[in-house]
């Protein structure tokens, strides 16, 4: 089939890489893509938020499946426009994507579905904010109700910092702090059937030892050797299936990728947040381990035929991804710096390690940085220690002036 992927980050590069290895994919397009994606897919310019433009491009290309990567186009209803043009689309409707687009909507759905989550207040005034902060106490968890590219959440012991973030939001969700390790669990669904993927853990803080500001994610690994073997089944029964059933009951069926951010607390599993798309950087490690060809699974979601597919198959290997970010990230990043060493990784580390591009573009013969998170160096190995060593060896070959990376991705899990 001919497949068009919408987006231009490392998540989309991971999706395109997997699709390019699928024998059923006869043509692969990406819009707008990036310098790395150009090596596996034909790039086309498009305004990813313009549903009519995306549908027009898909029609012109003869695409038989459109995969919408980022959250903003999904919340803007791009998947609706593609489906209205008669083309199967992987990704929820604009209405169902409010599960990520509005924290308050997600809390309401969880309440209806009986999904365990943190107690919370939705606040729109300074008085409500002060009352909520007072009710829960430190550490304070303050979430912008809308989309914020992974940086709308502040967790702090400083009440003034918490209040300042809350006041800067039009509508804010303030909730109790959840203790325990965090897990990302993806599930592919067609609105009825739910196929869970393998769990992963990502690293949100910019600096080693989980210090520094929140980011969109500085690395990830899978599998989780410390997690209960029954975790996926438990989350399927208590979180994923009830949420999909509740959305269908409400008349807003959710098809596409349902991402549950979970806290494994002393009182059991609790949902921190839902996303309506593949997470970045967890996608990089989850797809590295997926043995089943990807296109048929995504098409099954789009066509409502997931119940007809055989069980997903997984590689025994572990996977680690390390994000190389630009100078000053997650603040205003410096861009336009040349990236060197990509050919060295391809020559010396493939196929066990490879580079997925996030914020890059081509400037003549040179690939330069074009965003905050620039590259995701991804590697597989017989266990986490081996995958980790390969990822950091490959990352060490990359030269980008002023760049930064965490040196402790998957370290504790590998040593456990």
GROMACS .gro file of C-alpha atoms in nm:
model
  416
    1UNK     CA    1   0.000   0.000   0.000
    2UNK     CA    2   0.098   0.365  -0.039
    3UNK     CA    3   0.138   0.538   0.299
    4UNK     CA    4   0.159   0.909   0.386
    5UNK     CA    5   0.294   1.007   0.729
    6UNK     CA    6   0.219   1.356   0.861
    7UNK     CA    7   0.480   1.524   1.083
    8UNK     CA    8   0.850   1.593   1.095
    9UNK     CA    9   1.000   1.475   1.424
   10UNK     CA   10   1.186   1.170   1.556
   11UNK     CA   11   0.854   0.995   1.622
   12UNK     CA   12   0.767   1.029   1.254
   13UNK     CA   13   1.116   0.915   1.155
   14UNK     CA   14   1.068   0.605   1.373
   15UNK     CA   15   0.729   0.541   1.210
   16UNK     CA   16   0.872   0.594   0.862
   17UNK     CA   17   1.168   0.367   0.934
   18UNK     CA   18   0.938   0.085   1.045
   19UNK     CA   19   0.705   0.138   0.749
   20UNK     CA   20   0.999   0.144   0.506
   21UNK     CA   21   1.098  -0.204   0.632
   22UNK     CA   22   0.742  -0.338   0.580
   23UNK     CA   23   0.722  -0.543   0.256
   24UNK     CA   24   0.356  -0.440   0.211
   25UNK     CA   25   0.448  -0.071   0.178
   26UNK     CA   26   0.506   0.003  -0.191
   27UNK     CA   27   0.544   0.381  -0.161
   28UNK     CA   28   0.618   0.594   0.146
   29UNK     CA   29   0.563   0.969   0.171
   30UNK     CA   30   0.610   1.212   0.458
   31UNK     CA   31   0.492   1.571   0.494
   32UNK     CA   32   0.673   1.784   0.581
   33UNK     CA   33   0.937   1.539   0.713
   34UNK     CA   34   1.298   1.625   0.792
   35UNK     CA   35   1.651   1.562   0.664
   36UNK     CA   36   1.667   1.209   0.807
   37UNK     CA   37   1.319   1.102   0.698
   38UNK     CA   38   1.418   1.202   0.342
   39UNK     CA   39   1.642   0.893   0.334
   40UNK     CA   40   1.346   0.653   0.368
   41UNK     CA   41   1.046   0.850   0.238
   42UNK     CA   42   0.960   1.099  -0.035
   43UNK     CA   43   0.904   1.441   0.128
   44UNK     CA   44   0.625   1.685   0.042
   45UNK     CA   45   0.555   2.029   0.187
   46UNK     CA   46   0.225   2.072   0.371
   47UNK     CA   47   0.071   2.272   0.652
   48UNK     CA   48   0.015   1.982   0.890
   49UNK     CA   49  -0.263   2.174   1.070
   50UNK     CA   50  -0.463   2.229   0.750
   51UNK     CA   51  -0.692   1.927   0.714
   52UNK     CA   52  -0.805   2.021   0.362
   53UNK     CA   53  -0.442   2.055   0.246
   54UNK     CA   54  -0.344   1.719   0.400
   55UNK     CA   55  -0.646   1.546   0.244
   56UNK     CA   56  -0.566   1.704  -0.093
   57UNK     CA   57  -0.204   1.588  -0.075
   58UNK     CA   58  -0.310   1.236   0.021
   59UNK     CA   59  -0.552   1.226  -0.271
   60UNK     CA   60  -0.291   1.357  -0.517
   61UNK     CA   61  -0.040   1.095  -0.401
   62UNK     CA   62  -0.294   0.812  -0.417
   63UNK     CA   63  -0.227   0.732  -0.051
   64UNK     CA   64  -0.413   0.429   0.081
   65UNK     CA   65  -0.332   0.507   0.444
   66UNK     CA   66  -0.253   0.836   0.618
   67UNK     CA   67  -0.075   0.826   0.955
   68UNK     CA   68  -0.100   1.150   1.156
   69UNK     CA   69   0.196   1.170   1.396
   70UNK     CA   70   0.174   1.484   1.615
   71UNK     CA   71  -0.101   1.588   1.854
   72UNK     CA   72  -0.174   1.937   1.719
   73UNK     CA   73  -0.303   1.818   1.376
   74UNK     CA   74  -0.516   1.552   1.549
   75UNK     CA   75  -0.675   1.805   1.783
   76UNK     CA   76  -0.728   2.033   1.480
   77UNK     CA   77  -0.933   1.757   1.312
   78UNK     CA   78  -0.693   1.663   1.033
   79UNK     CA   79  -0.789   1.294   1.060
   80UNK     CA   80  -1.155   1.391   1.008
   81UNK     CA   81  -1.068   1.575   0.684
   82UNK     CA   82  -0.869   1.277   0.553
   83UNK     CA   83  -1.149   1.033   0.632
   84UNK     CA   84  -1.402   1.267   0.471
   85UNK     CA   85  -1.194   1.237   0.151
   86UNK     CA   86  -1.245   0.861   0.164
   87UNK     CA   87  -0.892   0.769   0.272
   88UNK     CA   88  -0.824   0.544   0.574
   89UNK     CA   89  -0.651   0.742   0.848
   90UNK     CA   90  -0.462   0.629   1.157
   91UNK     CA   91  -0.546   0.880   1.429
   92UNK     CA   92  -0.849   0.988   1.631
   93UNK     CA   93  -1.111   1.245   1.531
   94UNK     CA   94  -1.067   1.600   1.654
   95UNK     CA   95  -1.338   1.538   1.912
   96UNK     CA   96  -1.181   1.217   2.045
   97UNK     CA   97  -0.834   1.378   2.042
   98UNK     CA   98  -0.959   1.611   2.316
   99UNK     CA   99  -0.848   1.325   2.539
  100UNK     CA  100  -0.507   1.489   2.496
  101UNK     CA  101  -0.619   1.835   2.392
  102UNK     CA  102  -0.799   1.901   2.721
  103UNK     CA  103  -0.683   1.767   3.058
  104UNK     CA  104  -1.029   1.850   3.197
  105UNK     CA  105  -1.202   1.642   2.925
  106UNK     CA  106  -0.966   1.353   2.999
  107UNK     CA  107  -1.048   1.369   3.371
  108UNK     CA  108  -1.420   1.364   3.289
  109UNK     CA  109  -1.378   1.057   3.066
  110UNK     CA  110  -1.174   0.881   3.335
  111UNK     CA  111  -1.444   0.952   3.591
  112UNK     CA  112  -1.708   0.808   3.359
  113UNK     CA  113  -1.497   0.501   3.285
  114UNK     CA  114  -1.397   0.441   3.646
  115UNK     CA  115  -1.028   0.475   3.558
  116UNK     CA  116  -0.793   0.527   3.856
  117UNK     CA  117  -0.624   0.869   3.844
  118UNK     CA  118  -0.511   1.152   4.068
  119UNK     CA  119  -0.771   1.365   4.246
  120UNK     CA  120  -0.784   1.704   4.078
  121UNK     CA  121  -0.947   2.044   4.045
  122UNK     CA  122  -1.009   2.238   3.723
  123UNK     CA  123  -0.938   2.605   3.794
  124UNK     CA  124  -1.012   2.923   3.598
  125UNK     CA  125  -0.965   3.195   3.862
  126UNK     CA  126  -0.688   3.296   4.107
  127UNK     CA  127  -0.913   3.208   4.400
  128UNK     CA  128  -0.976   2.857   4.266
  129UNK     CA  129  -0.602   2.812   4.202
  130UNK     CA  130  -0.511   2.911   4.558
  131UNK     CA  131  -0.778   2.683   4.704
  132UNK     CA  132  -0.657   2.384   4.497
  133UNK     CA  133  -0.290   2.439   4.581
  134UNK     CA  134  -0.383   2.464   4.947
  135UNK     CA  135  -0.596   2.149   4.932
  136UNK     CA  136  -0.320   1.924   4.796
  137UNK     CA  137  -0.004   2.081   4.938
  138UNK     CA  138   0.349   2.017   4.811
  139UNK     CA  139   0.474   1.881   4.581
  140UNK     CA  140   0.240   2.079   4.355
  141UNK     CA  141   0.129   1.935   4.018
  142UNK     CA  142   0.003   2.205   3.782
  143UNK     CA  143  -0.107   2.120   3.425
  144UNK     CA  144  -0.205   2.356   3.146
  145UNK     CA  145  -0.545   2.231   3.028
  146UNK     CA  146  -0.449   2.263   2.660
  147UNK     CA  147  -0.169   2.136   2.436
  148UNK     CA  148   0.177   2.252   2.541
  149UNK     CA  149   0.416   2.026   2.344
  150UNK     CA  150   0.506   1.822   2.651
  151UNK     CA  151   0.609   2.126   2.853
  152UNK     CA  152   0.278   2.237   3.008
  153UNK     CA  153   0.325   2.049   3.335
  154UNK     CA  154   0.507   2.186   3.639
  155UNK     CA  155   0.586   1.966   3.940
  156UNK     CA  156   0.745   2.171   4.216
  157UNK     CA  157   0.774   2.216   4.590
  158UNK     CA  158   0.775   2.594   4.541
  159UNK     CA  159   0.423   2.730   4.581
  160UNK     CA  160   0.508   3.059   4.408
  161UNK     CA  161   0.641   2.874   4.101
  162UNK     CA  162   0.328   2.658   4.100
  163UNK     CA  163   0.101   2.961   4.130
  164UNK     CA  164   0.287   3.152   3.856
  165UNK     CA  165   0.249   2.861   3.611
  166UNK     CA  166  -0.119   2.823   3.698
  167UNK     CA  167  -0.190   3.195   3.651
  168UNK     CA  168  -0.019   3.186   3.308
  169UNK     CA  169  -0.275   2.929   3.185
  170UNK     CA  170  -0.629   3.012   3.070
  171UNK     CA  171  -0.760   2.697   3.235
  172UNK     CA  172  -0.550   2.475   3.459
  173UNK     CA  173  -0.577   2.134   3.622
  174UNK     CA  174  -0.421   2.109   3.969
  175UNK     CA  175  -0.393   1.760   4.110
  176UNK     CA  176  -0.245   1.548   4.384
  177UNK     CA  177   0.112   1.427   4.341
  178UNK     CA  178   0.146   1.061   4.248
  179UNK     CA  179   0.443   0.876   4.396
  180UNK     CA  180   0.626   0.585   4.234
  181UNK     CA  181   0.794   0.516   3.898
  182UNK     CA  182   0.630   0.623   3.573
  183UNK     CA  183   0.549   0.396   3.279
  184UNK     CA  184   0.433   0.475   2.925
  185UNK     CA  185   0.198   0.219   2.772
  186UNK     CA  186   0.074   0.257   2.415
  187UNK     CA  187  -0.227   0.078   2.271
  188UNK     CA  188  -0.350   0.068   1.913
  189UNK     CA  189  -0.728   0.069   1.893
  190UNK     CA  190  -1.003   0.086   1.631
  191UNK     CA  191  -1.257   0.214   1.882
  192UNK     CA  192  -1.356  -0.134   2.002
  193UNK     CA  193  -1.059  -0.371   2.000
  194UNK     CA  194  -0.750  -0.264   2.194
  195UNK     CA  195  -0.399  -0.397   2.118
  196UNK     CA  196  -0.147  -0.301   2.387
  197UNK     CA  197   0.216  -0.252   2.287
  198UNK     CA  198   0.517  -0.315   2.512
  199UNK     CA  199   0.566  -0.069   2.800
  200UNK     CA  200   0.849   0.185   2.801
  201UNK     CA  201   0.987   0.446   3.036
  202UNK     CA  202   1.094   0.793   2.930
  203UNK     CA  203   1.301   1.063   3.103
  204UNK     CA  204   1.131   1.402   3.118
  205UNK     CA  205   1.388   1.612   3.305
  206UNK     CA  206   1.667   1.782   3.112
  207UNK     CA  207   1.956   1.676   3.335
  208UNK     CA  208   2.101   1.360   3.488
  209UNK     CA  209   1.940   1.224   3.807
  210UNK     CA  210   1.605   1.370   3.699
  211UNK     CA  211   1.713   1.726   3.768
  212UNK     CA  212   1.651   2.042   3.567
  213UNK     CA  213   1.337   2.157   3.386
  214UNK     CA  214   1.074   1.939   3.222
  215UNK     CA  215   1.131   1.864   2.852
  216UNK     CA  216   0.951   1.675   2.579
  217UNK     CA  217   1.166   1.373   2.675
  218UNK     CA  218   1.542   1.313   2.679
  219UNK     CA  219   1.548   0.937   2.625
  220UNK     CA  220   1.361   0.611   2.679
  221UNK     CA  221   1.402   0.236   2.713
  222UNK     CA  222   1.205  -0.086   2.680
  223UNK     CA  223   1.140  -0.344   2.824
  224UNK     CA  224   1.108  -0.262   3.195
  225UNK     CA  225   1.278  -0.544   3.388
  226UNK     CA  226   1.152  -0.406   3.720
  227UNK     CA  227   0.783  -0.396   3.620
  228UNK     CA  228   0.528  -0.657   3.727
  229UNK     CA  229   0.481  -0.909   3.440
  230UNK     CA  230   0.105  -0.865   3.484
  231UNK     CA  231   0.123  -0.486   3.439
  232UNK     CA  232   0.004  -0.476   3.077
  233UNK     CA  233  -0.294  -0.702   3.147
  234UNK     CA  234  -0.385  -0.497   3.454
  235UNK     CA  235  -0.370  -0.166   3.264
  236UNK     CA  236  -0.570  -0.315   2.978
  237UNK     CA  237  -0.850  -0.412   3.219
  238UNK     CA  238  -0.848  -0.105   3.444
  239UNK     CA  239  -0.749   0.176   3.205
  240UNK     CA  240  -0.726   0.116   2.829
  241UNK     CA  241  -1.035  -0.092   2.750
  242UNK     CA  242  -1.265   0.106   2.988
  243UNK     CA  243  -1.149   0.436   2.834
  244UNK     CA  244  -1.209   0.316   2.476
  245UNK     CA  245  -1.550   0.177   2.579
  246UNK     CA  246  -1.645   0.504   2.753
  247UNK     CA  247  -1.552   0.718   2.451
  248UNK     CA  248  -1.754   0.491   2.223
  249UNK     CA  249  -2.049   0.510   2.466
  250UNK     CA  250  -2.029   0.891   2.449
  251UNK     CA  251  -2.053   0.885   2.070
  252UNK     CA  252  -1.691   0.993   2.022
  253UNK     CA  253  -1.519   0.663   1.935
  254UNK     CA  254  -1.141   0.676   1.960
  255UNK     CA  255  -0.935   0.504   1.692
  256UNK     CA  256  -0.560   0.537   1.659
  257UNK     CA  257  -0.295   0.537   1.930
  258UNK     CA  258  -0.406   0.569   2.291
  259UNK     CA  259  -0.110   0.652   2.515
  260UNK     CA  260  -0.145   0.609   2.890
  261UNK     CA  261   0.112   0.780   3.109
  262UNK     CA  262   0.102   0.584   3.434
  263UNK     CA  263   0.236   0.612   3.787
  264UNK     CA  264   0.294   0.285   3.971
  265UNK     CA  265   0.202   0.420   4.314
  266UNK     CA  266   0.196   0.263   4.659
  267UNK     CA  267  -0.184   0.240   4.613
  268UNK     CA  268  -0.170   0.082   4.266
  269UNK     CA  269  -0.162   0.203   3.905
  270UNK     CA  270  -0.286   0.560   3.844
  271UNK     CA  271  -0.319   0.747   3.514
  272UNK     CA  272  -0.111   1.065   3.500
  273UNK     CA  273  -0.227   1.164   3.152
  274UNK     CA  274  -0.356   1.038   2.820
  275UNK     CA  275  -0.209   1.124   2.482
  276UNK     CA  276  -0.382   1.069   2.150
  277UNK     CA  277  -0.073   0.972   1.951
  278UNK     CA  278   0.257   0.786   1.969
  279UNK     CA  279   0.480   0.936   2.238
  280UNK     CA  280   0.823   1.077   2.162
  281UNK     CA  281   1.082   0.937   2.254
  282UNK     CA  282   0.909   0.613   2.364
  283UNK     CA  283   0.801   0.532   2.007
  284UNK     CA  284   1.165   0.503   1.909
  285UNK     CA  285   1.226   0.210   2.148
  286UNK     CA  286   0.885   0.042   2.122
  287UNK     CA  287   0.897   0.023   1.741
  288UNK     CA  288   1.259  -0.096   1.756
  289UNK     CA  289   1.127  -0.404   1.938
  290UNK     CA  290   0.812  -0.466   1.730
  291UNK     CA  291   0.854  -0.765   1.499
  292UNK     CA  292   0.507  -0.754   1.339
  293UNK     CA  293   0.505  -0.539   1.021
  294UNK     CA  294   0.356  -0.202   1.114
  295UNK     CA  295   0.142  -0.097   0.816
  296UNK     CA  296  -0.117  -0.373   0.850
  297UNK     CA  297  -0.169  -0.295   1.218
  298UNK     CA  298  -0.219   0.077   1.153
  299UNK     CA  299  -0.457   0.000   0.865
  300UNK     CA  300  -0.651  -0.239   1.090
  301UNK     CA  301  -0.701   0.047   1.334
  302UNK     CA  302  -0.814   0.281   1.056
  303UNK     CA  303  -1.052   0.025   0.905
  304UNK     CA  304  -1.195  -0.118   1.229
  305UNK     CA  305  -1.054  -0.466   1.168
  306UNK     CA  306  -0.804  -0.508   1.453
  307UNK     CA  307  -0.997  -0.810   1.584
  308UNK     CA  308  -0.901  -0.999   1.266
  309UNK     CA  309  -0.525  -0.956   1.317
  310UNK     CA  310  -0.298  -1.217   1.480
  311UNK     CA  311  -0.128  -1.133   1.809
  312UNK     CA  312   0.161  -0.888   1.785
  313UNK     CA  313   0.511  -1.037   1.783
  314UNK     CA  314   0.804  -0.881   1.968
  315UNK     CA  315   1.180  -0.916   1.950
  316UNK     CA  316   1.355  -1.045   2.261
  317UNK     CA  317   1.601  -0.756   2.241
  318UNK     CA  318   1.603  -0.446   2.458
  319UNK     CA  319   1.609  -0.094   2.310
  320UNK     CA  320   1.744   0.238   2.437
  321UNK     CA  321   1.716   0.582   2.280
  322UNK     CA  322   1.922   0.886   2.380
  323UNK     CA  323   1.811   1.234   2.274
  324UNK     CA  324   2.072   1.485   2.160
  325UNK     CA  325   1.928   1.833   2.221
  326UNK     CA  326   2.048   2.173   2.108
  327UNK     CA  327   2.210   2.442   2.317
  328UNK     CA  328   1.969   2.596   2.574
  329UNK     CA  329   1.691   2.337   2.530
  330UNK     CA  330   1.418   2.335   2.667
  331UNK     CA  331   1.450   2.714   2.653
  332UNK     CA  332   1.474   2.888   2.315
  333UNK     CA  333   1.709   2.653   2.129
  334UNK     CA  334   1.997   2.757   1.910
  335UNK     CA  335   1.948   2.627   1.555
  336UNK     CA  336   2.141   2.620   1.228
  337UNK     CA  337   2.448   2.441   1.370
  338UNK     CA  338   2.608   2.174   1.145
  339UNK     CA  339   2.569   1.812   1.256
  340UNK     CA  340   2.870   1.589   1.195
  341UNK     CA  341   2.928   1.217   1.251
  342UNK     CA  342   2.601   1.080   1.107
  343UNK     CA  343   2.789   0.888   0.837
  344UNK     CA  344   3.023   0.747   1.104
  345UNK     CA  345   2.728   0.598   1.293
  346UNK     CA  346   2.585   0.448   0.974
  347UNK     CA  347   2.924   0.297   0.885
  348UNK     CA  348   3.029   0.168   1.227
  349UNK     CA  349   2.716   0.102   1.435
  350UNK     CA  350   2.444  -0.020   1.196
  351UNK     CA  351   2.226  -0.219   1.213
  352UNK     CA  352   2.224  -0.233   1.594
  353UNK     CA  353   2.233   0.145   1.638
  354UNK     CA  354   2.095   0.420   1.417
  355UNK     CA  355   2.004   0.788   1.430
  356UNK     CA  356   1.646   0.914   1.407
  357UNK     CA  357   1.616   1.282   1.317
  358UNK     CA  358   1.391   1.514   1.519
  359UNK     CA  359   1.480   1.880   1.454
  360UNK     CA  360   1.699   1.878   1.143
  361UNK     CA  361   1.702   2.028   0.795
  362UNK     CA  362   1.934   2.017   0.498
  363UNK     CA  363   2.137   2.329   0.417
  364UNK     CA  364   2.309   2.256   0.088
  365UNK     CA  365   2.521   1.946   0.148
  366UNK     CA  366   2.511   1.990   0.526
  367UNK     CA  367   2.251   1.870   0.778
  368UNK     CA  368   2.195   2.134   1.044
  369UNK     CA  369   1.996   2.159   1.367
  370UNK     CA  370   1.644   2.298   1.334
  371UNK     CA  371   1.481   2.248   1.675
  372UNK     CA  372   1.524   2.179   2.045
  373UNK     CA  373   1.547   1.802   2.034
  374UNK     CA  374   1.769   1.736   1.734
  375UNK     CA  375   1.839   1.361   1.717
  376UNK     CA  376   1.730   1.034   1.883
  377UNK     CA  377   2.017   0.786   1.885
  378UNK     CA  378   1.851   0.444   1.913
  379UNK     CA  379   2.009   0.104   1.970
  380UNK     CA  380   1.908  -0.254   2.040
  381UNK     CA  381   2.094  -0.527   2.228
  382UNK     CA  382   2.051  -0.858   2.406
  383UNK     CA  383   1.971  -0.666   2.725
  384UNK     CA  384   1.944  -0.306   2.841
  385UNK     CA  385   2.314  -0.285   2.929
  386UNK     CA  386   2.415  -0.388   2.576
  387UNK     CA  387   2.159  -0.159   2.409
  388UNK     CA  388   2.266   0.128   2.633
  389UNK     CA  389   2.633   0.082   2.552
  390UNK     CA  390   2.559   0.080   2.178
  391UNK     CA  391   2.339   0.390   2.201
  392UNK     CA  392   2.599   0.594   2.388
  393UNK     CA  393   2.883   0.471   2.164
  394UNK     CA  394   2.688   0.591   1.861
  395UNK     CA  395   2.588   0.916   2.031
  396UNK     CA  396   2.955   0.979   2.103
  397UNK     CA  397   3.025   0.994   1.730
  398UNK     CA  398   2.783   1.285   1.681
  399UNK     CA  399   2.927   1.635   1.684
  400UNK     CA  400   2.690   1.929   1.731
  401UNK     CA  401   2.826   2.247   1.885
  402UNK     CA  402   2.672   2.323   2.226
  403UNK     CA  403   2.457   2.009   2.225
  404UNK     CA  404   2.348   1.829   2.540
  405UNK     CA  405   2.238   1.479   2.637
  406UNK     CA  406   2.166   1.287   2.953
  407UNK     CA  407   2.425   1.025   3.043
  408UNK     CA  408   2.197   0.815   3.267
  409UNK     CA  409   1.922   0.693   3.033
  410UNK     CA  410   1.824   0.338   3.140
  411UNK     CA  411   2.123   0.320   3.376
  412UNK     CA  412   1.937   0.215   3.691
  413UNK     CA  413   1.726  -0.040   3.503
  414UNK     CA  414   2.033  -0.185   3.330
  415UNK     CA  415   2.215  -0.224   3.662
  416UNK     CA  416   1.918  -0.371   3.849
   0.00000   0.00000   0.00000
